[in-house]
Amino acid sequence: MNIDLSKDELAFQEEVRQFFAEHYPEDIRRKRNEGITLSRDDMIRWQKLLNERGWFAVNWPVEYGGTGWTPVQKYIFANEMAAINAPPLVAFGVKMVAPIIYTYGSEDQKQRFLPDILASNVWWCQGYSEPGSGSDLASLKTRADRNGDHYIVNGTKTWTTLGQHADWIFCLVRTSSDVARRQEGISFLLIDMKTPGVSVRPIITIEGDHEVNEVHFEDVRVPVENLVGEEGKGWTYGKVLLQHERTNIAGVANSQYRLDRLKEKTAQAIHGGKPLLEDRNFVRKLSALEIELKALEFTELRTLASVAVGAAPGPESSLLKIRGTEVQQSLDALMMEAAGYYALPYIPAQYDLDFPDDNRIGFGTETSTSLRYFNNRKASIYGGSNEIQKNIIAKHVLGL
Amino acid sequence: MDFSLNEEQSMLADSIARFIDTDYDFETRQKIVAGDRSLSENMWRTFAELGWTAVPFSEEDGGLGGGPIELMLMMEQFGRGLVVEPFLANIVLAGGVLRRVADSQQKARWMGPLIEGELQAALAFAEPQARFDLSDIATTAVREGDNYLLNGRKTMVLNGGAASLLVVPARTAGNQSEESGITLFAVPAESSGVTVAAYPTVDSLQAADIKLENVAIAEDCVLGTVDEGYATLCDVINEATLAVAAEAVGIMQTMHDKTVEYSKSRIQFGVPIGTFQALQHRMVDTMTECEQSRSLMYWCVMLNQAQDVSARRTVSALKYQVGTAGIKVAREAVQIHGGMGVTWELDIAHYFKRITAIDLMFGNADYHLDRFSDLPVNS
């Protein structure tokens, strides 16, 4: 057991820092630090920059354009990304559908889709949940009926994050209802969003933003070559994907970054004549959270270390999802506390780039604190609610 | 960065695990607790023969040169086995002082026999008025001729009843809570003026309150430098805190595992109670607390092994973690075991008591949360 980074790892850390110092775009940095909304183009530009350096598809096998990094290198990279407050990568392509395609897809599918995901030429979104199928995902009703060389897709997907930007959607669809277990009739289908019959309707979430959507399919003709793997095996593939998703959403490095900023900010803010950071009640909550987060960081490292010698992350990744999102939400709440009155003004326009600086209300990003607080209540609900994660652990880890 | 153990470390952990499984089952432990002295003495001899009492001492002192990692591995197993033998009192506490500051004569006189398992010792660090404050020492040591005269009271001295050597911090200068002016003395328990009131503790350990009345102690029994014992005391207590925290991790994991197993076999309403979602989610929570505590323990131990500037602060983080998470796990374990969980007969109850006691040793969760908050990162 040894906590030190090796000479090579330190050199790698330096290399990453150097690259970010030289290449992280100034305008994106400013937007991130001031809480201004990123455009689709901003996100794509940043991803392309990473890809040009070969650092975008961190977890992919090397043969498809991955890095081949060790768990510690991945840990270093994630921390350095967080340290510059880099935009989170849009996960749906690179982290979600790609692993399914390179694991279960045909050679043709790999060649068709992976290069464009790597280059961020194509924006993907996820079609899992339906209006009637939330936690009980296997109850999904969207149908794909075989008709010659096509599937005819009918149904509705919902909570489609950033679907308004997407070119393609990967869907779980029902290809057969004549099965013993309802999970067996589900297939994994890739659908071009420009196909006639696909329509996208915005859903405005609690903080007032347009982040998620409802996607309708009306007699959408999808070529059979867009089926990934075997018909009826989609549920299995989808579960693997969810395990990838769950480790991704722990967000440890980002939470550490936010906790450090919160400490900085509350070391200055005034509360009863002294910094909030000297208030016993506040600091105890902050310290308890810091300890929980440190534990989570090492739980994630331990998981990565075991994944490095095995294969895909197992059901224990559910633990990371649960605690990771709990920590995020506790941080959101502490940030609200720290912001005080400045958490209250609701002026959505001031998060646009062209809003005049002098007219912005609230110093720093305090006023966006509440937007994040409200929005991020989603974290314990998405990716399989935290209660569903507990069901998974109970069944597959504890054997109950 | 590396989480794996080297060969010696794996062997050490395995040998203790095997011993617990084959020679230290719950019934045996309960016989010792009920007062079977010869069984207990045999156990301690075995500990010495297997080399466990030598682990933290340097090779040149006749030890095995183990550090925080070895200590963690041992204590975690001792936690799993609910071991009541006085490893903490003898080796970590009293031995911790001796190996840090004893001179060669003192080492030959006390440390050798301690490692051999022939000497029982104790560190009398706590005083009735001091709560968790290590520098709050009212016991005085006044120079008189060639001797020091010690007066004062010590409480909750682990292994104090059996110990023939008491390591006693006493004030040679300064005010009651001052960090300087504390000196460590080696006090033979049979010295005139020493009164030992021994008692068992709720977690089935042995402790004592000790009265010192004009106890004359020779100058060659001063351990380390006069007036400067506080730093040593802090180092030893820091290590002991890490030790009991690792023991707590072993206890938590065991309670969780036993509870999950029990829930699979206990039938109510015609089904195993482990099929109830209300219980499943709580066992997932206890699993999570175990994993998080283990993660934090590795972090803490690796930083202490590396003698990182933040090492002490990490020990407070860990002690807070096992204090809060440990009690959560323990309460769920008792609750899910139902009525049996609150019987003397079942081991669960005794794990519960031990982890409750661990929270109160060397500062409880609140104390360590504040210490974590207040200590600078490079303390």
XYZ file of C-alpha atoms in Angstrom, chain A residues 261-279 282 337-340 342 363 366:
27
model
C -14.383 26.897 -3.909
C -17.015 26.894 -1.176
C -14.260 26.970 1.431
C -12.562 29.866 -0.319
C -15.766 31.797 -0.600
C -16.935 31.266 2.958
C -13.500 32.200 4.273
C -14.387 35.705 3.051
C -18.144 36.009 3.399
C -19.363 37.820 6.458
C -21.730 36.325 8.989
C -22.107 37.988 12.364
C -18.853 39.882 11.909
C -16.751 36.887 10.975
C -16.325 34.591 7.998
C -18.994 31.918 7.683
C -16.162 29.387 7.674
C -15.602 30.222 11.344
C -19.199 29.466 12.244
C -21.523 25.609 9.195
C -26.694 28.434 2.754
C -23.480 30.248 1.978
C -25.113 32.413 -0.689
C -27.784 33.728 1.671
C -27.983 36.171 -3.167
C -21.381 38.687 -7.026
C -24.096 33.042 -6.096
